[in-house]
CSV table of C-alpha atoms in Angstrom, one decimal:
chain,number,residue,atom,x,y,z
A,16,MET,CA,-17.9,5.0,10.2
A,17,TYR,CA,-14.3,3.1,8.0
A,18,LYS,CA,-15.8,6.5,5.5
A,19,LEU,CA,-15.2,9.2,8.3
A,20,PHE,CA,-12.4,8.1,9.4
A,21,PHE,CA,-10.9,7.8,5.6
A,22,SER,CA,-11.8,11.4,5.2
A,23,CYS,CA,-10.6,12.5,8.1
A,24,PHE,CA,-7.0,11.2,7.0
A,25,LEU,CA,-7.2,12.2,3.4
A,26,ILE,CA,-8.1,16.0,5.2
A,27,LEU,CA,-4.8,15.9,7.7
A,28,PHE,CA,-3.0,13.8,5.2
A,29,PHE,CA,-3.0,16.3,2.3
A,30,SER,CA,-3.0,19.5,4.5
A,31,ALA,CA,-0.2,21.6,3.2
A,32,SER,CA,3.3,22.2,5.8
A,33,TYR,CA,6.3,23.1,4.2
A,34,ALA,CA,8.9,22.5,7.0
A,35,GLN,CA,11.0,19.8,7.7
A,36,ILE,CA,10.4,18.1,11.7
A,37,GLY,CA,12.8,18.0,14.1
A,38,GLY,CA,14.9,20.2,16.0
A,39,LYS,CA,11.8,23.0,16.6
A,40,HIS,CA,9.6,21.6,19.9
A,41,VAL,CA,11.0,21.6,23.5
A,42,TYR,CA,10.0,17.7,24.7
A,43,GLU,CA,11.4,16.0,22.1
A,44,PHE,CA,11.5,13.1,24.5
A,45,LEU,CA,7.8,12.6,24.3
A,46,ASN,CA,8.2,11.0,20.7
A,47,LEU,CA,10.5,8.2,22.0
A,48,VAL,CA,9.1,4.8,21.4
A,49,THR,CA,7.5,3.3,25.2
A,50,SER,CA,8.0,-0.9,25.6
A,51,PRO,CA,10.0,-3.5,23.1
A,52,ARG,CA,6.4,-4.3,21.4
A,53,GLN,CA,5.8,-0.5,20.0
A,54,ALA,CA,9.9,-0.6,18.7
A,55,ALA,CA,10.0,-4.2,17.0
A,56,LEU,CA,6.6,-3.4,15.0
A,57,GLY,CA,8.5,0.3,13.7
A,58,GLY,CA,7.0,2.5,16.0
A,59,LYS,CA,4.2,4.4,17.2
A,60,THR,CA,2.0,1.4,16.4
A,61,ILE,CA,-1.5,2.7,18.0
A,62,THR,CA,-4.4,-0.4,16.6
A,63,ILE,CA,-3.2,-2.7,19.3
A,64,TYR,CA,-6.0,-3.8,21.4
A,65,ASP,CA,-5.3,-6.1,23.6
A,66,ASN,CA,-4.1,-6.6,27.9
A,67,ASP,CA,-0.9,-4.9,27.1
A,68,VAL,CA,-1.4,-1.9,29.2
A,69,ASN,CA,1.9,0.0,26.9
A,70,GLN,CA,-1.0,0.9,24.7
A,71,ALA,CA,-1.8,3.6,26.6
A,72,HIS,CA,1.4,5.8,26.5
A,73,TYR,CA,0.1,5.7,22.4
A,74,ASN,CA,-2.9,5.6,21.9
A,75,PRO,CA,-5.5,6.2,25.3
A,76,ALA,CA,-8.0,4.7,23.4
A,77,THR,CA,-6.8,1.5,23.7
A,78,ILE,CA,-7.3,1.4,27.5
A,79,ASN,CA,-9.4,-1.8,28.5
A,80,ALA,CA,-10.7,-4.0,31.5
A,81,ASP,CA,-8.3,-6.8,30.0
A,82,MET,CA,-5.6,-4.3,31.8
A,83,ASP,CA,-6.9,-4.3,35.2
A,84,ASN,CA,-4.0,-4.5,37.4
A,85,HIS,CA,-1.0,-4.7,35.0
A,86,LEU,CA,2.3,-2.8,35.9
A,87,ALA,CA,4.7,-2.8,32.4
A,88,LEU,CA,8.3,-1.7,33.3
A,89,ASN,CA,11.1,-0.8,30.1
A,90,TYR,CA,14.4,0.3,29.9
A,91,GLY,CA,16.6,0.8,27.3
A,92,SER,CA,19.8,2.6,26.7
A,93,TYR,CA,19.8,5.0,23.4
A,94,PHE,CA,23.0,6.5,22.1
A,95,GLY,CA,26.2,7.0,24.3
A,96,GLU,CA,25.4,7.3,28.0
A,97,VAL,CA,21.3,8.6,27.1
A,98,SER,CA,18.9,6.6,28.7
A,99,TYR,CA,15.3,6.0,29.3
A,100,GLY,CA,12.5,3.8,30.9
A,101,THR,CA,8.6,3.8,30.7
A,102,ALA,CA,6.5,2.6,33.2
A,103,SER,CA,2.6,2.0,32.7
A,104,TYR,CA,-0.2,0.6,35.2
A,105,ALA,CA,-3.7,-0.2,34.7
A,106,TYR,CA,-6.7,-0.3,37.3
A,107,THR,CA,-10.5,-1.3,36.6
A,108,TYR,CA,-12.3,0.3,39.1
A,109,ASP,CA,-15.8,-0.7,37.6
A,110,ARG,CA,-15.6,-3.6,34.4
A,111,ARG,CA,-18.2,-1.4,32.3
A,112,VAL,CA,-16.6,1.8,31.5
A,113,GLN,CA,-14.2,2.7,34.4
A,114,THR,CA,-10.4,1.6,33.7
A,115,PHE,CA,-7.7,3.9,34.7
A,116,GLN,CA,-4.1,4.0,33.6
A,117,ALA,CA,-1.0,6.0,34.8
A,118,GLY,CA,2.4,6.2,33.1
A,119,VAL,CA,5.6,7.6,33.9
A,120,ASN,CA,8.8,8.9,30.5
A,121,TYR,CA,12.0,9.6,31.7
A,122,VAL,CA,15.2,10.6,30.0
A,123,ASN,CA,18.6,10.5,31.2
A,124,TYR,CA,21.1,12.2,29.1
A,125,GLY,CA,24.3,11.6,30.7
A,126,THR,CA,27.1,13.6,31.8
A,127,PHE,CA,28.4,16.6,30.0
A,128,ASP,CA,32.0,18.8,30.1
A,129,GLY,CA,31.0,22.0,30.8
A,130,ARG,CA,32.7,24.8,28.3
A,131,ASP,CA,32.7,28.5,28.6
A,132,GLU,CA,32.1,31.0,25.6
A,133,ASN,CA,36.1,31.1,25.3
A,134,GLY,CA,35.6,27.0,25.2
A,135,ILE,CA,37.8,26.8,28.6
A,136,ALA,CA,36.4,24.0,30.6
A,137,THR,CA,34.0,24.6,33.6
A,138,SER,CA,32.1,22.3,36.0
A,139,GLU,CA,30.3,18.8,34.7
A,140,PHE,CA,26.4,19.3,34.6
A,141,THR,CA,23.6,17.0,33.4
A,142,GLY,CA,20.0,16.6,32.2
A,143,SER,CA,16.6,14.9,32.4
A,144,GLU,CA,13.5,14.8,31.6
A,145,ILE,CA,10.3,13.4,32.9
A,146,ALA,CA,6.5,13.2,32.2
A,147,LEU,CA,3.9,11.7,34.4
A,148,SER,CA,0.8,10.7,32.6
A,149,PHE,CA,-3.2,9.8,33.9
A,150,GLY,CA,-5.4,8.2,31.2
A,151,TYR,CA,-9.4,6.9,30.5
A,152,ALA,CA,-10.8,5.5,27.6
A,153,TYR,CA,-14.7,5.6,27.1
A,154,ASN,CA,-16.5,2.8,25.1
A,155,VAL,CA,-19.5,5.2,23.1
A,156,PRO,CA,-22.9,3.3,23.5
A,157,TYR,CA,-24.1,0.2,21.2
A,158,SER,CA,-21.0,0.5,18.9
A,159,GLU,CA,-17.1,-0.5,18.3
A,160,LEU,CA,-16.0,3.3,19.3
A,161,TYR,CA,-14.0,3.9,21.5
A,162,LEU,CA,-12.5,7.8,22.6
A,163,GLY,CA,-9.3,8.3,25.0
A,164,ALA,CA,-7.6,11.0,26.5
A,165,SER,CA,-4.3,10.8,28.7
A,166,ALA,CA,-3.4,14.4,30.6
A,167,LYS,CA,0.3,14.5,30.9
A,168,LEU,CA,2.6,16.6,33.3
A,169,ILE,CA,6.2,17.6,32.4
A,170,ALA,CA,9.6,18.3,33.5
A,171,SER,CA,13.1,19.0,32.2
A,172,THR,CA,15.7,20.3,33.4
A,173,LEU,CA,18.9,20.9,31.2
A,174,GLU,CA,22.1,22.1,32.9
A,175,SER,CA,21.1,25.2,35.6
A,176,TYR,CA,18.0,25.7,33.3
A,177,ASN,CA,14.4,24.2,34.0
A,178,SER,CA,11.3,23.9,32.2
A,179,TYR,CA,7.7,22.6,33.3
A,180,GLY,CA,4.6,22.0,31.3
A,181,GLY,CA,1.2,20.1,30.2
A,182,ALA,CA,0.0,17.8,27.4
A,183,ILE,CA,-2.7,15.8,26.4
A,184,ASP,CA,-3.2,13.2,24.1
A,185,LEU,CA,-6.8,12.6,22.4
A,186,GLY,CA,-7.1,8.8,21.1
A,187,ALA,CA,-9.8,7.3,18.9
A,188,LEU,CA,-9.9,3.7,17.8
A,189,TYR,CA,-12.7,1.6,15.8
A,190,ILE,CA,-12.7,-2.3,15.9
A,191,ASP,CA,-14.7,-4.6,13.2
A,192,GLN,CA,-15.0,-7.1,15.0
A,193,ASP,CA,-16.5,-9.0,11.7
A,194,ASN,CA,-13.1,-8.5,9.8
A,195,ASP,CA,-10.9,-8.4,12.9
A,196,ILE,CA,-10.0,-4.9,11.8
A,197,ASN,CA,-8.7,-1.7,13.8
A,198,TYR,CA,-8.8,1.6,13.0
A,199,GLY,CA,-7.2,4.2,15.1
A,200,LEU,CA,-6.6,8.3,15.2
A,201,VAL,CA,-4.6,10.3,17.9
A,202,ILE,CA,-3.5,13.5,18.2
A,203,ARG,CA,-0.8,13.7,20.2
A,204,ASN,CA,1.2,16.3,22.9
A,205,ILE,CA,-1.3,19.4,22.8
A,206,GLY,CA,-0.1,21.9,24.9
A,207,THR,CA,1.6,24.5,26.3
A,208,GLN,CA,5.1,25.4,28.0
A,209,PHE,CA,4.1,26.4,31.9
A,210,THR,CA,7.4,28.0,32.7
A,211,THR,CA,10.2,28.0,30.0
A,212,TYR,CA,14.1,27.6,30.3
A,213,SER,CA,15.2,31.0,29.9
A,214,GLY,CA,12.1,33.3,28.7
A,215,THR,CA,11.3,32.2,25.0
A,216,GLN,CA,8.0,30.2,24.6
A,217,GLU,CA,8.5,26.6,22.7
A,218,LYS,CA,6.0,24.5,20.7
A,219,LEU,CA,5.5,21.1,21.9
A,220,PRO,CA,5.9,17.8,19.5
A,221,LEU,CA,2.2,17.9,18.0
A,222,GLU,CA,1.9,15.1,16.1
A,223,ILE,CA,-1.0,13.5,14.2
A,224,MET,CA,-1.5,9.8,13.3
A,225,ALA,CA,-3.7,7.4,11.6
A,226,GLY,CA,-3.2,3.9,11.7
A,227,ILE,CA,-4.7,0.4,10.5
A,228,SER,CA,-4.1,-2.9,11.6
A,229,GLN,CA,-5.9,-6.8,11.2
A,230,GLU,CA,-5.2,-10.2,12.2
A,231,LEU,CA,-5.3,-12.4,9.4
A,232,GLU,CA,-8.5,-15.8,9.4
A,233,ASN,CA,-6.0,-18.2,8.9
A,234,VAL,CA,-2.7,-17.4,9.5
A,235,PRO,CA,-1.4,-15.8,12.6
A,236,ILE,CA,-0.2,-13.1,11.8
A,237,ARG,CA,-1.5,-9.4,12.4
A,238,TRP,CA,-0.4,-6.7,10.3
A,239,HIS,CA,0.0,-2.9,11.6
A,240,LEU,CA,0.0,0.3,9.2
A,241,THR,CA,0.9,3.3,11.0
A,242,LEU,CA,1.1,6.8,8.6
A,243,GLU,CA,2.9,8.9,11.1
A,244,ASN,CA,3.4,13.2,11.4
A,245,LEU,CA,-0.1,13.8,9.6
A,246,GLN,CA,0.0,17.3,10.5
A,247,GLN,CA,2.3,18.5,7.9
A,248,TRP,CA,2.8,17.1,4.4
A,249,ASN,CA,6.4,17.9,3.7
A,250,ILE,CA,8.9,16.5,6.3
A,251,ALA,CA,11.5,15.3,4.0
A,252,PHE,CA,14.7,17.3,3.9
A,253,SER,CA,17.4,17.6,1.3
A,254,ASN,CA,20.6,15.6,2.0
A,255,PRO,CA,23.9,17.4,1.0
A,256,ALA,CA,26.0,14.8,0.3
A,257,ARG,CA,23.5,13.5,-2.6
A,258,ALA,CA,23.8,17.2,-4.2
A,259,GLU,CA,25.0,16.8,-8.0
A,260,GLY,CA,27.5,18.8,-9.2
A,261,THR,CA,27.7,21.4,-12.1
A,262,ILE,CA,30.6,22.3,-14.4
A,263,ASP,CA,30.4,25.4,-12.7
A,264,GLY,CA,31.6,23.9,-10.1
A,265,GLY,CA,28.5,24.7,-8.4
A,266,ALA,CA,25.8,22.5,-7.0
A,267,VAL,CA,21.9,21.2,-7.7
A,268,GLU,CA,20.5,20.0,-4.3
A,269,GLU,CA,19.1,17.0,-4.2
A,270,LYS,CA,15.3,16.8,-5.0
A,271,VAL,CA,12.7,14.4,-2.9
A,272,SER,CA,9.9,13.1,-5.1
A,273,PHE,CA,6.7,13.1,-3.5
A,274,PHE,CA,6.6,9.4,-4.0
A,275,ASN,CA,9.8,9.5,-1.6
A,276,ASN,CA,8.0,12.2,0.8
A,277,ALA,CA,4.8,10.0,1.4
A,278,LEU,CA,6.5,7.2,2.2
A,279,ARG,CA,8.2,8.7,5.0
A,280,HIS,CA,4.6,9.1,6.7
A,281,VAL,CA,4.7,5.3,6.8
A,282,ILE,CA,5.2,2.9,9.5
A,283,VAL,CA,4.9,-1.5,9.0
A,284,GLY,CA,5.2,-4.0,11.4
A,285,ALA,CA,3.6,-7.6,11.8
A,286,GLU,CA,3.3,-10.1,14.9
A,287,LEU,CA,3.5,-14.0,14.5
A,288,PHE,CA,1.6,-15.7,17.6
A,289,PRO,CA,0.2,-12.0,18.7
A,290,THR,CA,-2.0,-14.1,21.0
A,291,LYS,CA,0.2,-16.4,22.3
A,292,GLY,CA,2.7,-16.7,25.1
A,293,PHE,CA,5.5,-16.5,22.2
A,294,ASN,CA,5.4,-13.5,19.8
A,295,LEU,CA,8.1,-12.0,17.0
A,296,ARG,CA,7.7,-8.8,15.7
A,297,VAL,CA,9.4,-7.3,12.7
A,298,GLY,CA,9.1,-3.5,11.8
A,299,TYR,CA,10.0,-1.1,9.0
A,300,ASN,CA,9.8,2.9,9.9
A,301,PHE,CA,10.8,4.6,6.4
A,302,ARG,CA,11.3,8.1,7.6
A,303,ARG,CA,14.4,6.6,9.8
A,304,ALA,CA,15.1,4.9,7.0
A,305,GLU,CA,15.6,7.7,4.3
A,306,GLU,CA,17.5,9.9,7.0
A,307,LEU,CA,20.0,7.6,8.5
A,308,LYS,CA,20.7,5.5,5.0
A,309,LEU,CA,24.6,6.0,3.7
A,310,LEU,CA,25.5,6.2,0.5
A,311,GLU,CA,26.8,3.5,-1.8
A,312,GLN,CA,26.1,1.4,1.3
A,313,ARG,CA,24.0,-0.8,2.9
A,314,ASN,CA,23.1,-0.4,6.9
A,315,PHE,CA,19.8,-1.5,6.8
A,316,SER,CA,18.2,1.8,8.9
A,317,GLY,CA,14.7,1.7,9.7
A,318,ILE,CA,14.2,-2.0,10.6
A,319,SER,CA,12.8,-3.6,14.4
A,320,VAL,CA,12.7,-7.0,15.1
A,321,GLY,CA,11.6,-8.3,18.5
A,322,PHE,CA,9.4,-11.3,20.4
A,323,GLY,CA,7.9,-11.5,23.1
A,324,LEU,CA,7.5,-14.3,26.0
A,325,LYS,CA,5.0,-15.3,28.6
A,326,PHE,CA,5.7,-17.1,31.9
A,327,ASN,CA,2.5,-17.5,34.0
A,328,LYS,CA,2.0,-13.4,35.6
A,329,ILE,CA,5.3,-12.3,34.0
A,330,LYS,CA,5.9,-11.6,30.2
A,331,PHE,CA,9.7,-10.4,28.6
A,332,ASP,CA,9.7,-8.6,25.9
A,333,TYR,CA,12.9,-7.6,23.9
A,334,SER,CA,13.7,-5.5,20.7
A,335,TYR,CA,16.6,-3.9,18.5
A,336,SER,CA,16.0,-1.6,16.6
A,337,ARG,CA,18.8,-1.1,13.6
A,338,TYR,CA,19.7,2.9,13.3
A,339,THR,CA,23.4,3.7,11.5
A,340,LEU,CA,26.4,1.3,11.8
A,341,ALA,CA,27.8,2.3,15.1
A,342,ALA,CA,23.9,3.0,17.0
A,343,ASN,CA,21.2,0.7,17.7
A,344,THR,CA,19.3,0.5,20.3
A,345,SER,CA,17.9,-2.7,22.6
A,346,LEU,CA,14.5,-2.3,24.6
A,347,PHE,CA,14.0,-4.4,27.5
A,348,GLY,CA,10.3,-4.8,29.4
A,349,LEU,CA,8.6,-6.5,31.8
A,350,THR,CA,5.2,-7.0,32.2
A,351,ILE,CA,3.4,-8.2,35.6
A,352,ASN,CA,-0.3,-9.3,35.4
A,353,PHE,CA,-1.2,-9.0,39.5
A,354,GLN,CA,-5.1,-10.4,38.3
A,355,GLU,CA,-4.2,-13.6,37.7
């Protein structure tokens, strides 16, 4: 199983593509982190397999009976007036194979000042987007391989324009019980627009991810490694501020090295006391760090930290993610276990 997983990863990772990500897709809010635990570990962790019902948002293969009757609510303030929230609930119909999950992702972009083509003020307007999801996972008989799928209905309103779409996520998880290692592979946002904003069909933010995590044998730490955006190799772009001047007054564009571009696919994280009532978490997102760092000044972009604290049936989670000197995000989460 490990060899098969590794071979698939190599094929995906080295597939040729030469365009940077971002600004090319509709419904980009689908890529926002969905819980404080995810955010604190750097985002996009796909190999956690426990009772955290939030995990189904990023890998439906992690849906399991331990999530039964758990409800998770999360809220965060992004940048400026932008706020977003998520919710997730799981229910086990049959403890062997019948656990289902339902979720919602919502973002509100706040209020904008309207202007016409001449710059004259018009009425204010708002924007918001929402996705409703339904997921299911299946354990392949006589194996530690789990397969999952999640279907999403998407609605978006930007000023007077509306768009509706649909997507599915496909996930796989293999658990090596002997070494306590989890391997994950996910294809997210396979879908299309049902109706467009103004007649132009746009692509959804398709993404392929692979991950691995392990809980150390003699230390209460689980580390996580996620490889994001494997659907294309080149995700770097040249920063104009780093261009070098020439004698004739021109400029030589910054060259992003092979190694630097490779690192931008990597997210690492670690969780202290992962199975206890109190958890500490830290993560580092290399792409975020490279894209948002300032010249000749340390601003620690890409770093995220957080903790989880359980009180009987309720668990509280918090994360702080560093973006720039002027903008950082905090995410708050509450998970209620109605089963206990």
